[in-house]
Short mmCIF file of C-alpha atoms in Angstrom, two decimals:
data_model
loop_
_atom_site.label_atom_id
_atom_site.label_comp_id
_atom_site.label_asym_id
_atom_site.label_seq_id
_atom_site.Cartn_x
_atom_site.Cartn_y
_atom_site.Cartn_z
CA MET A 1 0.09 0.03 0.17
CA LEU A 2 2.86 2.32 0.74
CA GLU A 3 4.39 2.07 -2.59
CA HIS A 4 1.09 2.71 -4.06
CA GLN A 5 0.39 5.86 -2.19
CA THR A 6 3.74 7.07 -3.39
CA TYR A 7 2.82 6.76 -6.84
CA MET A 8 -0.27 8.43 -6.40
CA ARG A 9 1.36 10.81 -5.03
CA ARG A 10 3.34 11.71 -8.23
CA CYS A 11 0.19 11.51 -10.03
CA ILE A 12 -1.32 14.25 -7.45
CA GLU A 13 1.55 16.68 -8.26
CA LEU A 14 0.95 16.24 -12.02
CA ALA A 15 -2.24 17.05 -11.71
CA GLN A 16 -1.66 20.13 -9.79
CA LEU A 17 0.60 21.18 -12.66
CA ALA A 18 -2.69 21.98 -15.08
CA ALA A 19 -4.40 24.44 -11.94
CA GLY A 20 -6.27 27.21 -14.24
CA ASN A 21 -5.98 25.21 -17.44
CA VAL A 22 -8.69 22.58 -17.54
CA SER A 23 -11.34 23.62 -16.14
CA PRO A 24 -14.67 22.97 -16.29
CA ASN A 25 -12.83 19.53 -16.34
CA PRO A 26 -11.11 18.03 -13.42
CA VAL A 27 -7.32 17.98 -12.96
CA VAL A 28 -6.13 14.47 -13.36
CA GLY A 29 -2.31 12.77 -13.26
CA ALA A 30 -1.24 9.58 -14.43
CA VAL A 31 1.82 7.36 -13.90
CA ILE A 32 2.76 4.16 -15.43
CA VAL A 33 5.24 2.02 -13.15
CA TYR A 34 6.99 -1.11 -14.88
CA GLN A 35 9.45 -3.49 -12.67
CA ASP A 36 9.24 -0.68 -10.06
CA LYS A 37 10.30 2.00 -12.23
CA ILE A 38 8.36 5.06 -13.80
CA ILE A 39 8.36 4.54 -17.55
CA GLY A 40 5.49 7.31 -18.38
CA GLU A 41 4.01 10.21 -16.58
CA GLY A 42 1.17 12.37 -17.90
CA TYR A 43 -1.86 15.12 -16.73
CA HIS A 44 -4.52 16.75 -18.16
CA GLN A 45 -3.00 19.89 -19.86
CA GLN A 46 -5.48 21.53 -21.62
CA PHE A 47 -9.52 21.96 -21.59
CA GLY A 48 -10.20 19.60 -24.75
CA SER A 49 -7.01 18.24 -25.18
CA HIS A 50 -5.90 14.40 -24.39
CA HIS A 51 -6.09 13.22 -20.93
CA ALA A 52 -3.60 12.33 -18.01
CA GLU A 53 -3.98 8.34 -19.30
CA VAL A 54 -3.28 9.02 -22.93
CA ASN A 55 -0.16 11.38 -22.07
CA ALA A 56 1.24 9.01 -20.32
CA ILE A 57 0.92 6.11 -22.57
CA ASN A 58 1.91 8.27 -25.42
CA GLU A 59 5.25 8.82 -23.59
CA VAL A 60 5.82 5.27 -22.83
CA LEU A 61 5.19 4.50 -26.77
CA SER A 62 7.57 7.27 -27.56
CA ARG A 63 10.42 6.32 -25.23
CA PHE A 64 10.36 2.32 -25.35
CA THR A 65 11.03 0.15 -28.87
CA ASP A 66 9.11 -2.67 -26.88
CA ALA A 67 6.18 -0.40 -25.30
CA GLU A 68 3.27 -2.56 -25.95
CA LYS A 69 4.83 -5.58 -24.48
CA MET A 70 5.92 -3.10 -21.55
CA LEU A 71 2.48 -1.41 -21.13
CA SER A 72 1.11 -5.33 -21.16
CA GLU A 73 3.15 -5.87 -18.02
CA SER A 74 2.78 -2.44 -16.18
CA VAL A 75 0.54 -0.80 -13.55
CA MET A 76 -0.71 2.22 -14.13
CA TYR A 77 -1.66 5.08 -11.65
CA VAL A 78 -4.26 7.70 -12.01
CA SER A 79 -5.62 10.09 -9.52
CA LEU A 80 -9.14 9.99 -11.02
CA GLU A 81 -11.38 7.09 -12.60
CA PRO A 82 -11.02 6.82 -16.50
CA CYS A 83 -13.47 8.36 -18.68
CA ALA A 84 -15.69 5.68 -20.18
CA HIS A 85 -17.27 7.94 -22.76
CA PHE A 86 -16.89 9.97 -25.66
CA GLY A 87 -16.56 13.35 -25.18
CA LYS A 88 -14.10 15.85 -26.58
CA THR A 89 -11.79 12.77 -26.60
CA PRO A 90 -12.25 9.09 -26.84
CA PRO A 91 -12.56 7.10 -23.21
CA CYS A 92 -9.21 6.69 -21.46
CA ALA A 93 -10.73 3.35 -20.49
CA ASP A 94 -10.59 1.83 -23.97
CA LEU A 95 -7.30 3.14 -24.31
CA ILE A 96 -5.92 1.29 -21.14
CA ILE A 97 -7.50 -2.29 -22.61
CA LYS A 98 -6.13 -1.46 -25.99
CA TYR A 99 -2.68 -1.59 -24.38
CA ARG A 100 -3.77 -4.53 -22.25
CA ILE A 101 -2.65 -2.89 -19.17
CA PRO A 102 -3.17 -5.30 -16.35
CA LYS A 103 -3.66 -3.20 -13.37
CA VAL A 104 -4.99 0.17 -12.58
CA VAL A 105 -4.51 2.07 -9.41
CA ILE A 106 -7.10 4.66 -9.08
CA GLY A 107 -7.26 7.63 -6.16
CA SER A 108 -11.11 8.55 -6.07
CA ALA A 109 -14.07 7.90 -8.05
CA ASP A 110 -15.42 10.34 -10.88
CA PRO A 111 -18.95 11.95 -9.97
CA PHE A 112 -19.92 13.08 -13.26
CA ASP A 113 -23.18 11.24 -14.40
CA GLN A 114 -21.50 10.02 -17.94
CA VAL A 115 -18.07 8.29 -15.95
CA ASN A 116 -19.27 7.79 -12.16
CA GLY A 117 -18.32 4.01 -11.77
CA LYS A 118 -18.43 2.96 -15.49
CA GLY A 119 -14.67 3.30 -15.98
CA PHE A 120 -14.18 0.99 -13.07
CA TYR A 121 -17.06 -1.62 -14.52
CA LYS A 122 -15.41 -1.52 -18.12
CA LEU A 123 -12.09 -1.90 -17.16
CA LYS A 124 -13.19 -4.78 -14.56
CA ASP A 125 -15.33 -6.56 -17.18
CA VAL A 126 -12.60 -7.32 -19.14
CA GLY A 127 -10.22 -9.06 -16.53
CA VAL A 128 -8.04 -5.90 -15.46
CA GLU A 129 -7.45 -5.67 -11.89
CA VAL A 130 -8.88 -2.55 -10.38
CA ILE A 131 -7.69 -0.88 -7.01
CA GLN A 132 -9.68 1.67 -5.61
CA GLY A 133 -9.69 4.30 -3.00
CA VAL A 134 -5.60 5.11 -2.90
CA LEU A 135 -5.26 8.57 -0.96
CA GLU A 136 -8.68 8.77 -1.90
CA ALA A 137 -9.19 12.13 0.41
CA GLU A 138 -6.36 13.95 -1.17
CA CYS A 139 -7.61 12.95 -4.58
CA ARG A 140 -10.70 14.35 -3.94
CA PHE A 141 -9.60 17.64 -2.26
CA LEU A 142 -7.56 17.87 -5.45
CA ASN A 143 -10.57 18.58 -7.60
CA ARG A 144 -12.63 19.97 -4.47
CA ARG A 145 -13.70 22.31 -7.63
CA PHE A 146 -15.20 19.69 -9.64
CA PHE A 147 -16.51 18.03 -7.62
CA THR A 148 -18.31 20.89 -5.63
CA ARG A 149 -19.81 22.05 -9.17
CA VAL A 150 -20.85 18.47 -9.96
CA GLN A 151 -22.52 17.95 -7.04
CA ARG A 152 -23.74 20.84 -5.85
CA GLN A 153 -24.41 22.82 -9.21
CA ARG A 154 -22.70 25.90 -8.31
CA PRO A 155 -18.98 26.98 -8.27
CA TYR A 156 -16.29 26.33 -5.59
CA ILE A 157 -16.41 29.94 -3.64
CA ILE A 158 -13.34 31.15 -2.08
CA LEU A 159 -13.70 33.78 -0.05
CA LYS A 160 -10.39 36.04 0.13
CA TRP A 161 -9.73 39.25 2.34
CA ALA A 162 -7.04 41.06 4.19
CA GLN A 163 -7.30 42.70 7.48
CA THR A 164 -5.21 44.21 10.20
CA ALA A 165 -4.11 42.65 13.53
CA ASP A 166 -6.84 44.39 15.62
CA GLY A 167 -9.54 43.02 12.88
CA PHE A 168 -10.47 45.66 10.46
CA PHE A 169 -11.15 45.61 6.53
CA ALA A 170 -11.10 48.92 5.31
CA PRO A 171 -11.48 52.78 6.39
CA ASP A 172 -14.61 53.38 7.35
CA ASP A 173 -14.45 56.85 5.36
CA GLY A 174 -14.60 55.39 1.91
CA THR A 175 -11.12 55.77 1.17
CA GLN A 176 -8.66 53.41 -0.12
CA LYS A 177 -5.87 51.84 2.15
CA TRP A 178 -3.41 48.84 1.18
CA ILE A 179 -3.55 46.34 4.45
CA SER A 180 -1.58 43.01 2.59
CA SER A 181 1.95 42.95 1.81
CA PRO A 182 3.51 42.98 -1.77
CA ALA A 183 4.38 38.97 -1.30
CA SER A 184 0.32 38.41 -0.55
CA LYS A 185 -0.08 40.53 -3.76
CA ILE A 186 1.83 38.31 -5.92
CA LEU A 187 -0.07 35.18 -4.11
CA THR A 188 -3.03 36.90 -4.90
CA HIS A 189 -2.77 36.91 -8.36
CA LYS A 190 -1.37 33.55 -8.78
CA TRP A 191 -4.63 32.42 -7.33
CA ARG A 192 -6.63 34.17 -9.60
CA SER A 193 -4.73 32.63 -12.45
CA GLU A 194 -5.85 29.38 -11.29
CA GLU A 195 -9.63 29.72 -10.85
CA ASP A 196 -11.91 30.36 -13.46
CA ALA A 197 -13.79 33.97 -12.21
CA VAL A 198 -13.20 36.93 -9.29
CA LEU A 199 -16.02 38.85 -7.83
CA VAL A 200 -16.36 42.25 -6.31
CA GLY A 201 -19.33 44.35 -5.24
CA LYS A 202 -19.86 47.91 -6.33
CA ASN A 203 -18.24 49.91 -3.55
CA THR A 204 -14.88 47.99 -3.89
CA ALA A 205 -14.99 48.52 -7.69
CA LEU A 206 -16.02 52.24 -6.93
CA ILE A 207 -12.96 52.46 -4.15
CA ASP A 208 -10.23 50.16 -5.09
CA ASN A 209 -10.85 50.32 -9.12
CA PRO A 210 -9.43 47.14 -9.25
CA ARG A 211 -8.04 45.52 -12.55
CA LEU A 212 -8.48 41.97 -11.28
CA ASN A 213 -5.92 40.29 -13.85
CA VAL A 214 -2.73 38.35 -13.02
CA ARG A 215 -0.12 41.28 -13.70
CA GLU A 216 1.98 39.95 -11.38
CA VAL A 217 2.68 36.35 -12.41
CA LYS A 218 2.30 34.74 -15.81
CA GLY A 219 -1.10 33.03 -16.35
CA ARG A 220 -4.76 33.32 -17.32
CA ASN A 221 -6.73 36.13 -16.40
CA PRO A 222 -10.09 35.12 -14.96
CA LYS A 223 -13.43 36.45 -15.60
CA ARG A 224 -14.24 39.81 -13.91
CA ILE A 225 -17.80 39.81 -12.11
CA VAL A 226 -19.50 42.87 -10.30
CA VAL A 227 -22.44 43.23 -8.69
CA ASP A 228 -24.32 46.37 -9.80
CA ARG A 229 -27.88 46.56 -8.95
CA HIS A 230 -28.55 49.74 -10.65
CA LEU A 231 -25.81 49.84 -13.55
CA ASN A 232 -24.12 52.92 -11.10
CA LEU A 233 -20.64 52.56 -11.72
CA PRO A 234 -18.99 54.84 -14.37
CA LEU A 235 -17.48 53.27 -17.28
CA ASN A 236 -14.22 54.34 -16.96
CA LEU A 237 -13.00 52.22 -14.34
CA HIS A 238 -10.52 49.56 -15.00
CA LEU A 239 -13.34 46.82 -14.78
CA PHE A 240 -14.69 48.12 -18.20
CA ASP A 241 -11.68 48.26 -19.84
CA GLN A 242 -12.61 45.26 -22.42
CA SER A 243 -9.45 43.77 -21.45
CA GLN A 244 -10.95 40.47 -20.61
CA GLU A 245 -13.98 38.88 -19.95
CA THR A 246 -16.63 40.62 -17.42
CA ILE A 247 -19.64 39.80 -16.37
CA VAL A 248 -22.14 42.58 -14.36
CA PHE A 249 -24.88 41.45 -12.24
CA ASN A 250 -28.02 43.72 -12.35
CA ALA A 251 -31.34 44.51 -12.03
CA THR A 252 -31.64 46.53 -15.46
CA LYS A 253 -31.02 44.54 -18.08
CA THR A 254 -29.30 41.76 -19.88
CA ASP A 255 -26.81 42.50 -23.05
CA LEU A 256 -23.48 42.29 -24.35
CA VAL A 257 -21.08 45.17 -25.04
CA GLY A 258 -17.85 43.57 -26.46
CA ASN A 259 -16.23 41.57 -23.33
CA ILE A 260 -19.01 43.08 -21.29
CA LYS A 261 -21.83 41.04 -20.44
CA TYR A 262 -24.75 42.52 -18.71
CA LEU A 263 -27.20 39.62 -17.05
CA GLU A 264 -30.35 40.82 -15.13
CA LEU A 265 -31.16 39.05 -12.12
CA GLU A 266 -34.66 38.87 -11.10
CA ASP A 267 -34.57 39.33 -7.61
CA PHE A 268 -31.65 41.20 -6.04
CA ASP A 269 -33.71 41.23 -2.31
CA ASN A 270 -33.69 37.54 -1.91
CA LEU A 271 -31.71 34.86 -2.54
CA LEU A 272 -28.76 37.00 -4.50
CA PRO A 273 -25.75 34.63 -3.87
CA GLN A 274 -27.85 31.76 -4.76
CA LEU A 275 -28.92 33.45 -7.79
CA ILE A 276 -25.60 34.71 -8.77
CA CYS A 277 -23.96 30.73 -7.98
CA TYR A 278 -26.52 29.36 -10.42
CA GLN A 279 -25.99 31.64 -13.08
CA LEU A 280 -22.39 30.72 -12.79
CA TYR A 281 -22.94 27.32 -12.96
CA LEU A 282 -25.12 27.47 -15.96
CA MET A 283 -21.99 29.28 -17.95
CA ASP A 284 -19.62 26.89 -16.92
CA VAL A 285 -17.76 28.53 -14.21
CA GLN A 286 -16.35 26.02 -12.08
CA SER A 287 -14.46 28.15 -9.32
CA ILE A 288 -14.64 31.81 -8.10
CA ILE A 289 -12.76 34.09 -5.61
CA ILE A 290 -14.95 36.73 -3.85
CA GLU A 291 -12.62 39.74 -3.01
CA GLY A 292 -14.89 41.90 -1.17
CA GLY A 293 -16.08 44.42 -0.12
CA ALA A 294 -17.30 43.62 3.19
CA LYS A 295 -21.08 43.59 2.47
CA THR A 296 -20.36 41.35 -0.32
CA LEU A 297 -18.19 38.75 1.50
CA GLU A 298 -21.01 39.02 4.13
CA LEU A 299 -23.81 38.07 1.65
CA PHE A 300 -22.26 34.88 0.94
CA ILE A 301 -21.31 34.16 4.61
CA THR A 302 -24.82 34.56 5.78
CA ALA A 303 -26.04 32.05 3.03
CA GLY A 304 -23.41 29.93 3.92
CA LEU A 305 -22.21 30.00 0.08
CA TRP A 306 -18.97 29.42 0.58
CA ASP A 307 -16.07 26.66 0.72
CA GLU A 308 -12.63 28.19 1.71
CA ALA A 309 -11.38 31.37 3.00
CA ARG A 310 -8.00 32.74 2.58
CA ILE A 311 -7.24 35.51 4.96
CA PHE A 312 -4.31 37.75 5.34
CA SER A 313 -3.45 39.60 8.58
CA SER A 314 -1.03 42.16 8.68
CA ALA A 315 0.91 43.37 11.81
CA GLU A 316 -1.06 46.64 11.34
CA ASN A 317 -3.46 47.90 14.21
CA TRP A 318 -5.33 50.72 12.98
CA GLY A 319 -8.03 51.25 15.82
CA ASN A 320 -11.05 52.03 13.84
CA GLY A 321 -12.29 51.07 10.15
CA ILE A 322 -14.93 48.59 8.78
CA LYS A 323 -14.77 45.15 10.78
CA SER A 324 -13.62 42.24 8.63
CA PRO A 325 -15.97 39.21 8.42
CA ILE A 326 -15.98 37.08 10.95
CA LEU A 327 -15.72 33.03 10.34
CA SER A 328 -15.67 29.66 12.03
CA GLY A 329 -14.28 27.13 10.10
CA GLN A 330 -12.08 24.39 9.93
CA LEU A 331 -8.32 25.60 9.84
CA ILE A 332 -6.18 23.93 7.38
CA SER A 333 -3.14 26.08 6.82
CA GLU A 334 -0.88 28.78 8.75
CA LYS A 335 1.79 30.51 7.27
CA LYS A 336 3.67 33.56 6.92
CA ILE A 337 3.66 35.25 3.65
CA GLY A 338 5.90 38.22 3.64
CA THR A 339 5.06 40.44 6.59
CA ASP A 340 1.38 38.86 6.65
CA LEU A 341 0.15 35.92 8.45
CA LEU A 342 -2.17 33.76 5.62
CA LYS A 343 -4.94 31.59 7.45
CA ILE A 344 -6.50 29.00 5.20
CA LEU A 345 -10.10 27.82 6.47
CA LEU A 346 -12.55 25.20 5.11
CA ASN A 347 -16.59 25.24 5.81
CA ASN A 348 -17.30 22.42 7.40
CA LYS A 349 -21.22 22.67 8.08
CA LYS A 350 -22.16 23.15 4.22
#
């Protein structure tokens, strides 16, 4: 079992390389082992491209002249159940069968209805030995965004904010004042590159005039989302510069202006966060970071609609200002980022 865990951890490492590039698909890593040595590795690199199992098999085929014989005597490790249906690519289970790989070790099942259990059964039906559930909790956490979208029909929701050591979120006079360190800013941009969208409320858009891009790192810009009920925000803000896709949830109109999508919501007074989440689910948005302001964060917290919170605390004390949200959850990480302390919480009440 320890040997299985070692190779599965490598699958997880490989899968993480695809963060931000395969949504709404899951991230998956695969390893092929022959006579206790890794002879092929792969991960799902881009949405619509080859899956992890295909890339691992292709690496073996490209490296060895007797590749097919080696594959027929190998073990494949894969972090998620191999697909058994035709989508943008053929079924990975069929490819495993084609090359007569006799044993497959799998991290977790795939909850997607067209796969769920079918990959296991297809392999077992032809005599492939299948071992399930190796590092299952880690593999499920790896794909927590995908699992949330499939099983809860909404995006995976990450709350993010910075606060002072004495618990203040922003000045109470409507001005902008930076709290977190430059290192925390760079990390925030990295996070944006890994998620599908980032959302702010109207006041944050007006006071901070954020770009909500990833200019501090190399990566994909997320969709920008702002909640502006009466469309009062001035169009000279960075959010409306047409540089990336931007969604404006409002109570006035549905329209498309270049890269700006105006989406009218029927009821701003009831179930607003639920309506936003459902619209984003319909748009294949698998994950979202909510960066403020305080009222917008509280809206999702009150509704219980959050999965993870990432909170920077600086060493500064302000003495007054807008109080930070109060949140209870499972602390899974605590570390220094520059001069800040970063805490990551999971919602264990959802």
